[in-house]
Amino acid sequence: MTTISTTSCTASSENPDRNCPLCPRLAGFRADARAREPDWFNAPVPSFGDPLGRLLIVGLAPGMQGANRTGRPFTGDYAGDLLYATLLEYGFATGAYQARPDDGLRLFDCRISNAVRCVPPQNKPLPVEINSCRPFLSATIAAMPQLRAIVALGRVAHESTLKALGIRSSAAPFSHGAVHDAGAVQLHDSYHCSRYNTNTRVLTPEMFRSVFARVRADLG
Ligand code: SF4
């Protein structure tokens, strides 16, 4: 475990406007999706779960057919299948995940957000877009007074979370399974639970479960 010093988050709002204009490329992509699929959510996806929870999970960005379609993080695509099954297994969710925002699934002591709130082309936000969206991540972190653990899914989420916490990248390099001690909060790293990572065995369900087993052990 690495121990790192932090500065406080100072962002003011955790919820971007539905028509947030800060990333012109993503706003244009969003507009195209609205024209093509008017019944989809097609907007910055809000965080899901309990602001008073002790655990925050930070993903990369909404998937086109997943959160961008349904409006709930990790809902409707493969990544959600593995994430929600794991959260249910470790007691961070109750109910049954059915890949719909009205499936009744509830998070317990846990919240999920994304480093970038709008769907990016090919799941690849640009650095400037990650930077533009970070104030919303910072505000999300700041709005969780009982936060004790963050799980960053993938390197982009890890790096943006570090910046939101005011931590230098060199002080806490990304590595699957690493735990970085940042004062009152511990930052846990995991490879992203994407279909690509699981198909290529970069991330196995066992590897993913081990991250949440550690979080559960730490939080009690
Ligand atoms: S990604 Fe974030 S900052 Fe960029 S347009 Fe969407 S909500 Fe705004």
XYZ file of C-alpha atoms and ligand atoms in Angstrom:
228
model
C 0.000 0.000 0.000
C 1.242 3.478 -0.818
C 0.537 6.397 1.491
C -0.128 9.738 -0.155
C -1.094 13.208 0.963
C -4.186 14.916 -0.420
C -5.702 18.322 -0.895
C -9.436 18.882 -0.620
C -11.910 18.868 -3.521
C -13.306 22.276 -4.393
C -15.781 21.703 -7.258
C -19.181 23.264 -6.774
C -21.703 21.067 -8.592
C -21.795 17.333 -9.123
C -24.504 17.330 -11.779
C -23.802 18.706 -15.258
C -26.639 20.182 -17.235
C -28.369 17.812 -19.648
C -26.997 19.968 -22.477
C -23.567 20.537 -20.942
C -21.506 22.273 -23.658
C -18.043 21.926 -22.106
C -16.857 19.211 -24.523
C -17.875 20.232 -28.057
C -16.919 16.868 -29.551
C -18.983 14.931 -26.995
C -21.886 17.387 -27.237
C -21.961 16.790 -30.991
C -21.772 13.027 -30.515
C -24.606 13.276 -27.986
C -26.723 15.307 -30.401
C -26.193 12.740 -33.142
C -27.268 9.965 -30.774
C -30.389 11.918 -29.795
C -31.340 12.298 -33.448
C -30.697 8.638 -34.138
C -32.198 7.186 -30.938
C -34.656 9.720 -29.497
C -35.914 7.276 -26.859
C -32.475 6.771 -25.308
C -31.156 8.802 -22.371
C -28.405 10.513 -24.436
C -27.211 12.949 -21.750
C -24.602 13.225 -18.981
C -25.294 10.181 -16.809
C -25.809 11.030 -13.123
C -24.233 9.088 -10.302
C -26.213 6.171 -8.898
C -26.452 5.151 -5.273
C -26.107 6.489 -1.780
C -24.331 9.836 -1.227
C -23.889 8.762 2.389
C -22.198 5.528 1.323
C -18.627 4.745 2.291
C -17.701 3.357 -1.144
C -17.510 5.192 -4.468
C -16.842 3.323 -7.707
C -15.464 5.438 -10.550
C -15.808 4.125 -14.085
C -14.515 5.556 -17.342
C -17.578 6.879 -19.197
C -21.056 5.735 -20.249
C -21.183 3.043 -22.907
C -23.295 3.850 -25.947
C -25.642 0.888 -25.503
C -25.326 0.841 -21.724
C -25.587 3.898 -19.495
C -26.027 6.280 -22.421
C -29.106 4.300 -23.446
C -30.554 3.591 -19.999
C -29.400 6.602 -17.956
C -27.931 4.553 -15.065
C -24.206 3.834 -14.773
C -23.141 0.387 -15.989
C -26.713 -0.568 -16.809
C -27.473 -2.416 -20.009
C -24.096 -3.607 -21.200
C -21.641 -6.347 -20.306
C -19.623 -4.319 -17.823
C -22.716 -3.967 -15.660
C -23.297 -7.724 -15.575
C -19.968 -8.294 -13.848
C -20.012 -5.142 -11.722
C -23.501 -5.563 -10.284
C -23.086 -9.305 -9.727
C -19.953 -8.528 -7.745
C -21.600 -5.728 -5.755
C -24.487 -8.056 -4.885
C -22.044 -10.777 -3.824
C -20.192 -8.440 -1.456
C -23.268 -6.787 0.038
C -22.956 -3.422 -1.701
C -26.275 -3.878 -3.526
C -29.656 -5.428 -2.844
C -32.330 -6.728 -5.199
C -31.737 -8.199 -8.622
C -29.869 -6.613 -11.498
C -31.921 -6.884 -14.677
C -30.089 -4.375 -16.869
C -32.907 -1.822 -16.592
C -32.950 1.360 -14.507
C -36.351 0.316 -13.115
C -35.220 -3.153 -12.034
C -35.404 -2.153 -8.369
C -31.718 -2.790 -7.712
C -30.453 -0.602 -4.885
C -26.918 0.153 -3.892
C -26.063 -0.169 -0.226
C -23.272 1.923 1.336
C -22.076 2.518 -2.225
C -22.300 4.910 -5.138
C -21.220 4.657 -8.765
C -20.053 7.492 -10.990
C -17.890 8.009 -14.058
C -14.792 10.075 -14.766
C -16.527 11.348 -17.904
C -20.304 11.732 -17.836
C -21.054 11.704 -21.589
C -20.588 8.796 -23.953
C -17.388 9.204 -25.994
C -16.756 7.773 -29.470
C -15.127 4.324 -29.224
C -15.207 4.618 -25.408
C -12.179 6.904 -25.649
C -12.505 10.374 -24.130
C -9.782 12.868 -24.971
C -7.557 14.207 -22.178
C -9.186 17.635 -22.471
C -12.604 16.022 -22.026
C -11.459 14.110 -18.950
C -10.153 17.383 -17.537
C -13.349 19.256 -18.386
C -15.512 16.698 -16.625
C -13.313 16.360 -13.524
C -15.069 19.141 -11.561
C -18.173 16.955 -11.533
C -16.159 14.017 -10.203
C -14.524 16.250 -7.616
C -17.927 17.508 -6.522
C -19.242 13.942 -6.331
C -16.373 12.980 -4.041
C -16.826 16.109 -1.962
C -20.539 15.360 -1.565
C -19.872 12.013 0.157
C -19.134 12.906 3.797
C -18.664 9.305 4.899
C -16.473 8.239 1.994
C -13.777 5.735 2.992
C -12.975 3.804 -0.199
C -12.871 4.523 -3.917
C -12.551 1.785 -6.517
C -11.153 3.182 -9.762
C -12.022 1.031 -12.756
C -9.132 1.404 -15.168
C -6.252 3.784 -15.595
C -8.288 6.783 -16.805
C -10.582 6.622 -13.778
C -7.551 6.151 -11.538
C -5.707 9.175 -12.954
C -8.743 11.441 -12.880
C -9.565 10.392 -9.326
C -6.001 11.141 -8.250
C -6.279 14.626 -9.731
C -9.677 15.126 -8.072
C -8.061 14.207 -4.764
C -5.077 16.469 -5.412
C -2.583 13.598 -5.588
C 0.362 13.419 -7.983
C 0.276 10.440 -10.383
C 3.835 9.468 -9.471
C 2.783 9.052 -5.840
C 0.195 6.387 -6.666
C 0.867 4.449 -9.893
C -2.015 2.408 -11.297
C -1.835 -1.330 -10.777
C -4.642 -3.855 -10.539
C -5.212 -4.697 -6.897
C -3.129 -1.803 -5.598
C -4.446 0.125 -2.615
C -3.311 3.706 -2.115
C -3.805 5.190 1.323
C -4.990 8.789 0.850
C -5.735 9.966 4.339
C -9.303 9.062 5.271
C -9.875 7.457 1.867
C -8.280 4.378 0.352
C -8.050 4.241 -3.421
C -8.343 0.701 -4.809
C -7.290 0.045 -8.397
C -8.935 -2.457 -10.713
C -8.788 -3.132 -14.397
C -12.027 -1.984 -15.985
C -14.707 -4.681 -16.108
C -15.256 -4.227 -19.848
C -16.136 -7.060 -22.163
C -12.789 -6.586 -23.928
C -10.802 -6.953 -20.706
C -12.711 -10.028 -19.607
C -12.669 -11.656 -23.064
C -8.893 -11.215 -23.239
C -8.510 -12.400 -19.613
C -6.783 -9.155 -18.658
C -9.435 -9.207 -15.941
C -11.027 -12.415 -14.707
C -14.117 -12.440 -12.464
C -11.861 -13.786 -9.707
C -9.475 -10.845 -10.083
C -12.400 -8.457 -9.944
C -13.910 -10.149 -6.903
C -10.598 -9.945 -5.081
C -10.709 -6.127 -5.265
C -14.158 -6.001 -3.694
C -13.258 -8.656 -1.151
C -10.479 -6.335 0.013
C -12.826 -3.347 0.120
C -15.349 -5.345 2.112
C -12.661 -6.526 4.510
C -11.420 -2.968 5.003
C -14.890 -1.462 5.503
C -16.140 -4.331 7.655
S -18.238 14.915 -20.565
Fe -18.712 16.142 -18.726
S -17.816 18.168 -19.092
Fe -17.923 17.094 -21.078
S -19.884 17.711 -21.992
Fe -20.290 15.823 -20.851
S -20.914 16.467 -18.796
Fe -19.969 18.225 -19.791
